[in-house]
PDB file of C-alpha atoms in Angstrom:
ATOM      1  CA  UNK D   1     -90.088  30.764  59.192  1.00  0.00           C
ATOM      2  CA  UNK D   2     -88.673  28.768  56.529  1.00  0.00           C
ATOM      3  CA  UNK D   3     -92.399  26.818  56.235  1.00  0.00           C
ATOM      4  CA  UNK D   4     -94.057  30.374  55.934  1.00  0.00           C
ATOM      5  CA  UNK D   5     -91.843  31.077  52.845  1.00  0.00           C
ATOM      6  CA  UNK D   6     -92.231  28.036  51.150  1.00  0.00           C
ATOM      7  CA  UNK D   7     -96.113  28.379  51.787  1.00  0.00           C
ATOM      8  CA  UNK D   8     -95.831  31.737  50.474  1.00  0.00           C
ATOM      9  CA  UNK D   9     -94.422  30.786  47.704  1.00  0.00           C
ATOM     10  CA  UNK D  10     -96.136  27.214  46.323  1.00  0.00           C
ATOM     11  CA  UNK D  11     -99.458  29.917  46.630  1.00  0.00           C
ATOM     12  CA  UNK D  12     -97.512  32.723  44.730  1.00  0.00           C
ATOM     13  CA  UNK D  13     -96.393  30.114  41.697  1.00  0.00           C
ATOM     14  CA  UNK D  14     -99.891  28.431  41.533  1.00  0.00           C
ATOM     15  CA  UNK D  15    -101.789  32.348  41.978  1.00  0.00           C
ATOM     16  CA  UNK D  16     -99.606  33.154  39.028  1.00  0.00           C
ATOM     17  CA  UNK D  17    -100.725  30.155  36.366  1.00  0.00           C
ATOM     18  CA  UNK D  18    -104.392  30.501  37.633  1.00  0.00           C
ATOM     19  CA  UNK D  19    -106.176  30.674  34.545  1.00  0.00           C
ATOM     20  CA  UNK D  20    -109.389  30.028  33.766  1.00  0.00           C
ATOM     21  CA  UNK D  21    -110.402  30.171  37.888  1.00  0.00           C
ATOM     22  CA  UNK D  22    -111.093  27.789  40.461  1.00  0.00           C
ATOM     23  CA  UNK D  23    -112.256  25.372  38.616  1.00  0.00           C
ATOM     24  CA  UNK D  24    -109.171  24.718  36.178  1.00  0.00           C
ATOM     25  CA  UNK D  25    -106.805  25.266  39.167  1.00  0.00           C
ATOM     26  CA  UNK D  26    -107.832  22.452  40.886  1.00  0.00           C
ATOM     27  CA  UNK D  27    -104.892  20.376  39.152  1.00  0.00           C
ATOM     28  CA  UNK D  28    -102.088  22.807  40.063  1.00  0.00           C
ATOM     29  CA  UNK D  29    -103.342  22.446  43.909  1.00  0.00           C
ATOM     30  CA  UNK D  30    -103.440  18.659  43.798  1.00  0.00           C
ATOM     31  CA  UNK D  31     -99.909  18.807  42.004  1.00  0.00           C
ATOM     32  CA  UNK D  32     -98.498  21.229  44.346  1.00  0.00           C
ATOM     33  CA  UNK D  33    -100.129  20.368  47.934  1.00  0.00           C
ATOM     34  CA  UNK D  34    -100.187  16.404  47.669  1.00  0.00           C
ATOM     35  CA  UNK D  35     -97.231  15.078  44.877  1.00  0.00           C
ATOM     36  CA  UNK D  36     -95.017  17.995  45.116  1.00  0.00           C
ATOM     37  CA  UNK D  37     -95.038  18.965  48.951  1.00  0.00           C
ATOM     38  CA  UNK D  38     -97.082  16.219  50.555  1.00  0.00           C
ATOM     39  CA  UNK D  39     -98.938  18.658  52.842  1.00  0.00           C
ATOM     40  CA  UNK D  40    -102.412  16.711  52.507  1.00  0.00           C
ATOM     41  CA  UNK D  41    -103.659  13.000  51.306  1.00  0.00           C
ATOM     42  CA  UNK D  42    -106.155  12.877  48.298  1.00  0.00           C
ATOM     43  CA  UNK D  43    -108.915  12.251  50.847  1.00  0.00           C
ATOM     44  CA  UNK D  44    -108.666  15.506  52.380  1.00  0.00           C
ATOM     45  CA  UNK D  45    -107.750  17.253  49.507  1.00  0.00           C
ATOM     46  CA  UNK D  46    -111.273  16.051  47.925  1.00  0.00           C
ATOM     47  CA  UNK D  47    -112.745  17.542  51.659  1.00  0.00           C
ATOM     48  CA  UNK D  48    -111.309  20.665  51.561  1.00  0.00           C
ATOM     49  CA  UNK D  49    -112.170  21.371  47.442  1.00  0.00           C
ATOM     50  CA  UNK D  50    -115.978  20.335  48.251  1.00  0.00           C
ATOM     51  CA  UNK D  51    -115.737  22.213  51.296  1.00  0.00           C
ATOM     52  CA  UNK D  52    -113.859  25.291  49.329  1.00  0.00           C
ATOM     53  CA  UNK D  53    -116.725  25.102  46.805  1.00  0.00           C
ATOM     54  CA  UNK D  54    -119.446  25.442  49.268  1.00  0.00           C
ATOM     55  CA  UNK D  55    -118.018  28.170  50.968  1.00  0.00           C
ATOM     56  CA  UNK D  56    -118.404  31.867  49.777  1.00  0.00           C
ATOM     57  CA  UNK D  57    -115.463  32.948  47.997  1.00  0.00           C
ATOM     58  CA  UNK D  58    -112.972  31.619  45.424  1.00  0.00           C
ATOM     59  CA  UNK D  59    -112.340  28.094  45.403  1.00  0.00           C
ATOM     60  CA  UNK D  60    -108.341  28.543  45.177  1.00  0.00           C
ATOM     61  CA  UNK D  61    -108.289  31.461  47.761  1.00  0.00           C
ATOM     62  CA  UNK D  62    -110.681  28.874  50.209  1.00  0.00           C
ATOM     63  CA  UNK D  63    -107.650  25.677  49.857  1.00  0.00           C
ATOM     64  CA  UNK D  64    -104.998  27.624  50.362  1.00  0.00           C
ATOM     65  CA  UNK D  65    -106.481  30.084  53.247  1.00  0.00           C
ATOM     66  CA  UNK D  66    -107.138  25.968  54.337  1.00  0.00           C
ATOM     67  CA  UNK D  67    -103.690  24.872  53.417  1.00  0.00           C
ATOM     68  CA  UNK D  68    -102.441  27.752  55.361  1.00  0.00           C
ATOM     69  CA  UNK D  69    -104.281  27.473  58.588  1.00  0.00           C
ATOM     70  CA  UNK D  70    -103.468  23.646  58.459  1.00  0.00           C
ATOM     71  CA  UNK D  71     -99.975  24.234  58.600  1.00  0.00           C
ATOM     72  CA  UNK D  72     -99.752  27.296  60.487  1.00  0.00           C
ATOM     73  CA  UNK D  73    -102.504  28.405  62.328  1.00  0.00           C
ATOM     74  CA  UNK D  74    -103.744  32.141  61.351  1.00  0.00           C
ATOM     75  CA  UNK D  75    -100.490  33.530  59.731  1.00  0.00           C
ATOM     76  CA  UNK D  76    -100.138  30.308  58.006  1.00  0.00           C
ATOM     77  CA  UNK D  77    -103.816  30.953  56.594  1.00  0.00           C
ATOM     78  CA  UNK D  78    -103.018  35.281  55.892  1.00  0.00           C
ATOM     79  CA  UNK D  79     -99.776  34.615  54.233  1.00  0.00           C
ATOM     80  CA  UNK D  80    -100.972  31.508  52.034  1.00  0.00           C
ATOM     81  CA  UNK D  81    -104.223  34.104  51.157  1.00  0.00           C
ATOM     82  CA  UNK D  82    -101.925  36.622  50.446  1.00  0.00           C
ATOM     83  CA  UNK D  83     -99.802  34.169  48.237  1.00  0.00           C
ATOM     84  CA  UNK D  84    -102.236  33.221  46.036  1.00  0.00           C
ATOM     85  CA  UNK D  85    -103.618  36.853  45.572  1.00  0.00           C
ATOM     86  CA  UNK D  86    -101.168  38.575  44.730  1.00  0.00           C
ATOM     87  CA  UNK D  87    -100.255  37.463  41.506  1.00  0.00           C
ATOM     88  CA  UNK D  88    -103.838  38.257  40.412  1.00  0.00           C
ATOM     89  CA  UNK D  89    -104.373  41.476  41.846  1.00  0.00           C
ATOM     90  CA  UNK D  90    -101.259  42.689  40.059  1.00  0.00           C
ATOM     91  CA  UNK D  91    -102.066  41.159  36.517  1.00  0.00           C
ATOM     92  CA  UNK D  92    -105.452  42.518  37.162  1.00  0.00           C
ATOM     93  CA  UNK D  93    -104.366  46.171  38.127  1.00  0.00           C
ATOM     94  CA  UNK D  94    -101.732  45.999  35.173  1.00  0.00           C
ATOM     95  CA  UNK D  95    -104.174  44.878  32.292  1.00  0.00           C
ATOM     96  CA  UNK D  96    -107.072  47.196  33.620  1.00  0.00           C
ATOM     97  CA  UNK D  97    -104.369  50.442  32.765  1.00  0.00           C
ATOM     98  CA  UNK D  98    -103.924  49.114  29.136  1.00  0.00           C
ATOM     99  CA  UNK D  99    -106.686  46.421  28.588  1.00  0.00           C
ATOM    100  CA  UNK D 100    -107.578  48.536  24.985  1.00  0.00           C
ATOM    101  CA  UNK D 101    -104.231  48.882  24.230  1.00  0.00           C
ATOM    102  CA  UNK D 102    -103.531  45.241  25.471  1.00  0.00           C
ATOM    103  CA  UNK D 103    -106.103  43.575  23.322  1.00  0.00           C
ATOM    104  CA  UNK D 104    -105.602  45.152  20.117  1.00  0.00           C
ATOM    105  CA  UNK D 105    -102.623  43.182  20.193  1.00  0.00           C
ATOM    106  CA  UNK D 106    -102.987  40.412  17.749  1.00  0.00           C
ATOM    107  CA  UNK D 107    -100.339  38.095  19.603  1.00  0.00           C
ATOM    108  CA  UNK D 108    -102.048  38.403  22.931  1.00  0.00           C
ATOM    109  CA  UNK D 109    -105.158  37.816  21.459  1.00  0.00           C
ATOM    110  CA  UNK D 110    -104.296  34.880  20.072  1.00  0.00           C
ATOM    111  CA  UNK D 111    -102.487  33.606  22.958  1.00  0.00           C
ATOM    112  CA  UNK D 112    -105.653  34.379  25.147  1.00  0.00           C
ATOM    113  CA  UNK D 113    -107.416  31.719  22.348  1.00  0.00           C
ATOM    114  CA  UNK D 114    -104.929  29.436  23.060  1.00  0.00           C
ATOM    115  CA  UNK D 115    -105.598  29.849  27.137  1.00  0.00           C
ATOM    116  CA  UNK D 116    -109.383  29.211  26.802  1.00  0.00           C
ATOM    117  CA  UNK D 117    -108.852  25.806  24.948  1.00  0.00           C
ATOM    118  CA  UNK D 118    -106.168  24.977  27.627  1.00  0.00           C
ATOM    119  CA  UNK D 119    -108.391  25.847  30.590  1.00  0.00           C
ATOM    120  CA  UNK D 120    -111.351  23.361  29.367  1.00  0.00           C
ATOM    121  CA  UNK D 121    -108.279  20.658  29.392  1.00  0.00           C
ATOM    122  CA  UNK D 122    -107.308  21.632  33.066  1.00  0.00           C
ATOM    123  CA  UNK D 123    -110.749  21.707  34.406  1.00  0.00           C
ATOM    124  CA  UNK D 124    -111.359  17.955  32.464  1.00  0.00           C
ATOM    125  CA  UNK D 125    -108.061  17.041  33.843  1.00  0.00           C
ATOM    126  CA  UNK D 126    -108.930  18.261  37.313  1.00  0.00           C
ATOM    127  CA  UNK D 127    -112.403  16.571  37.710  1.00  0.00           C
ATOM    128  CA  UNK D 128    -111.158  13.390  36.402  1.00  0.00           C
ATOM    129  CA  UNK D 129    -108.360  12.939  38.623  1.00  0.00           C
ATOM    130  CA  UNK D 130    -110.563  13.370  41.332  1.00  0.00           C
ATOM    131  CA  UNK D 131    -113.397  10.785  40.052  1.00  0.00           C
ATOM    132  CA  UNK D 132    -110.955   8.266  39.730  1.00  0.00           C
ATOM    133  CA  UNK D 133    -109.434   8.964  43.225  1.00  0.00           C
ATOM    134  CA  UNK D 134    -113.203   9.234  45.073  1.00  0.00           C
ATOM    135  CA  UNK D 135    -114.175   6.343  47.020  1.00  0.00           C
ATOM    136  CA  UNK D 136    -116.446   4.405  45.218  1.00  0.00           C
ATOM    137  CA  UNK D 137    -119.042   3.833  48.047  1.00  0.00           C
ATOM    138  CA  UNK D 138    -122.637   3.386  47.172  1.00  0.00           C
ATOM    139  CA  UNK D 139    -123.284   6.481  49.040  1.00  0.00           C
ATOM    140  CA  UNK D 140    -120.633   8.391  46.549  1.00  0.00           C
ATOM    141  CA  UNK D 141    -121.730   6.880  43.355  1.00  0.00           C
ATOM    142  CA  UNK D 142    -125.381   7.495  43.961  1.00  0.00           C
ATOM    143  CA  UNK D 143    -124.371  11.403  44.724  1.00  0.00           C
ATOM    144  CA  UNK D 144    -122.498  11.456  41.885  1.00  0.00           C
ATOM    145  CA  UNK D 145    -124.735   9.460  39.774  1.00  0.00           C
ATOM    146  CA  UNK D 146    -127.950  11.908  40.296  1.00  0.00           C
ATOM    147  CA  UNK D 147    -125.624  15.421  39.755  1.00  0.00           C
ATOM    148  CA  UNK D 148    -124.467  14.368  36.704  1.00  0.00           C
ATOM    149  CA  UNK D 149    -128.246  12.867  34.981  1.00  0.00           C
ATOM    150  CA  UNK D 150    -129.601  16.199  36.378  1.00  0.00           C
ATOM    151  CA  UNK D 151    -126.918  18.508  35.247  1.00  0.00           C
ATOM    152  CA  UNK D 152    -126.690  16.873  31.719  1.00  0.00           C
ATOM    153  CA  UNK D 153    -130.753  17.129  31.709  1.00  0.00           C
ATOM    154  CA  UNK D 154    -130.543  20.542  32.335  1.00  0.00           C
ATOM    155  CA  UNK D 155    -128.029  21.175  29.188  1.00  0.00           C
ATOM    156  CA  UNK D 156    -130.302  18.990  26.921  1.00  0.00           C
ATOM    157  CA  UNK D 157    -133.817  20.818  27.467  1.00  0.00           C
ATOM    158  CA  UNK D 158    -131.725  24.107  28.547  1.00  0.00           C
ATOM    159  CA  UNK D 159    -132.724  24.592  31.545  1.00  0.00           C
ATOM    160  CA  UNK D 160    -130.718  27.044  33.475  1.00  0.00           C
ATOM    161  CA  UNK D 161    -130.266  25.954  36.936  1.00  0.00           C
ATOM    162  CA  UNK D 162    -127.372  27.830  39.446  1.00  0.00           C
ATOM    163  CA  UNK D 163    -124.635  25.002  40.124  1.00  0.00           C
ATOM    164  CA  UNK D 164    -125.259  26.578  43.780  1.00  0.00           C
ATOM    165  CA  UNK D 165    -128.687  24.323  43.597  1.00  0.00           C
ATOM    166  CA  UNK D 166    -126.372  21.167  42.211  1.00  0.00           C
ATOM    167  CA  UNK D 167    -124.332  21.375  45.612  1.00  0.00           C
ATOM    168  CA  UNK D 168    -126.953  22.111  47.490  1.00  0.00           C
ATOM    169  CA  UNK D 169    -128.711  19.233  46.197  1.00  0.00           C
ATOM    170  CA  UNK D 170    -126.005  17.110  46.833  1.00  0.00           C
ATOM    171  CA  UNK D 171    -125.425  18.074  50.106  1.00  0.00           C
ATOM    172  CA  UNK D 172    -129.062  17.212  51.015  1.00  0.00           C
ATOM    173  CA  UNK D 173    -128.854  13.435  49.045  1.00  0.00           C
ATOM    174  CA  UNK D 174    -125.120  12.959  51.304  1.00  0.00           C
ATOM    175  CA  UNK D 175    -127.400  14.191  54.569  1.00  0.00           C
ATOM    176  CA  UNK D 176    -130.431  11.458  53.783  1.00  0.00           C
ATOM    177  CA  UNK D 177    -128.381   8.749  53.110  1.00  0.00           C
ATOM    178  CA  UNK D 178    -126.170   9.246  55.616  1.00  0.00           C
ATOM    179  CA  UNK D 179    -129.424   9.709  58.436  1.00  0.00           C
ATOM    180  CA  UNK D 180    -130.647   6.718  56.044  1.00  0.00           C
ATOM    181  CA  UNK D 181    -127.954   4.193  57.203  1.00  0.00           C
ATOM    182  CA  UNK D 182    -127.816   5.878  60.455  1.00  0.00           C
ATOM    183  CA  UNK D 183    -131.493   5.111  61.359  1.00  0.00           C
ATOM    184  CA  UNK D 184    -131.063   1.311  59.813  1.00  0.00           C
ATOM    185  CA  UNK D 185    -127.940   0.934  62.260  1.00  0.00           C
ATOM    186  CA  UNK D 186    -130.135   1.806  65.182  1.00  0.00           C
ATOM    187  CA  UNK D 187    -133.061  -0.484  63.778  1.00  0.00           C
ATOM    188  CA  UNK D 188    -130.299  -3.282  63.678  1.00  0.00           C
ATOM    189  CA  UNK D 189    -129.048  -2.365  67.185  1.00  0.00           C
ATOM    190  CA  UNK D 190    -131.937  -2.797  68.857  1.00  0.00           C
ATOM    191  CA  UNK D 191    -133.395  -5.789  67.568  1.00  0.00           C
TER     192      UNK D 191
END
């Protein structure tokens, strides 16, 4: 019982600083899950956030449903989905009754500047982290390599392209080189 609870609550502290969305959470996982609690390595942390990002849904809700089930089974999974929603359905419901009211306010105004400019930091933070702890196989850098030319093309000559495609994309460069090598293994095998 005593794992539920602490589940339920890492997802409950990290569903209550979750500005700025998937995204810029990304840091407070890795924090929480690998340095903190040491519930998952960096390699399958970097699985489960690809994995979370390809999946329909929100990216935080998708690690720590996966978080969850890991350590649990299917309670593990409801209560660590129910962790990390909480604290957002509640701000949500709260700021919908008074949002006019709420935002006239010059102090929360400001302080919802101040949010913005941290969330870019978090989301830098978050993606860096992870670049610097992704295996640098050739496979890896030339996935990496082609997302970024074509994303930063697409900013230049504004062209507006659904990051869905960039994944997608990806996905399909991982799958050819991977039936790439495969095929050259067999080639070597038989001769």
């Amino acid at each position: 019982m005593s794992i539920l609870f602490a589940i339920f609550l890492s997802m409950l502290k990290i569903g209550c600083f979750a500005f700025g969305g998937g995204y810029a959470i990304i840091a407070l996982l890795e924090n929480e899950f690998i340095s903190k609690r040491n519930w998952i390595d960096h390699d399958e942390f970097l699985d489960v956030v690809a994995i979370a990002e390809s999946t329909p849904g929100p990216i935080a809700i998708n690690v720590a449903t996966y978080i969850g089930y890991k350590l649990k089974g299917v309670f593990g999974a409801v209560v660590a989905t129910v962790g990390m929603c909480l604290p957002s359905f509640v701000i949500m419901y709260l700021v919908s009754l008074f949002y006019e009211q709420f935002m006239e306010i010059t102090l929360v105004a400001a302080a919802f500047k101040g949010i913005q400019i941290c969330v870019v930091y978090l989301i830098a933070s978050a993606g860096l982290k992870m670049l610097k702890k992704m295996k640098k196989t050739p496979q890896n850098i030339i996935v990496f390599s082609v997302t970024c030319i074509g994303m930063i093309l697409c900013t230049l000559f504004d062209v507006h392209i659904s990051s869905v495609w960039f994944i997608l994309a990806a996905g399909v460069l991982g799958l050819s080189i991977f039936f790439i090598k495969k095929t050259r293994a067999k080639g070597e095998k038989t001769k």
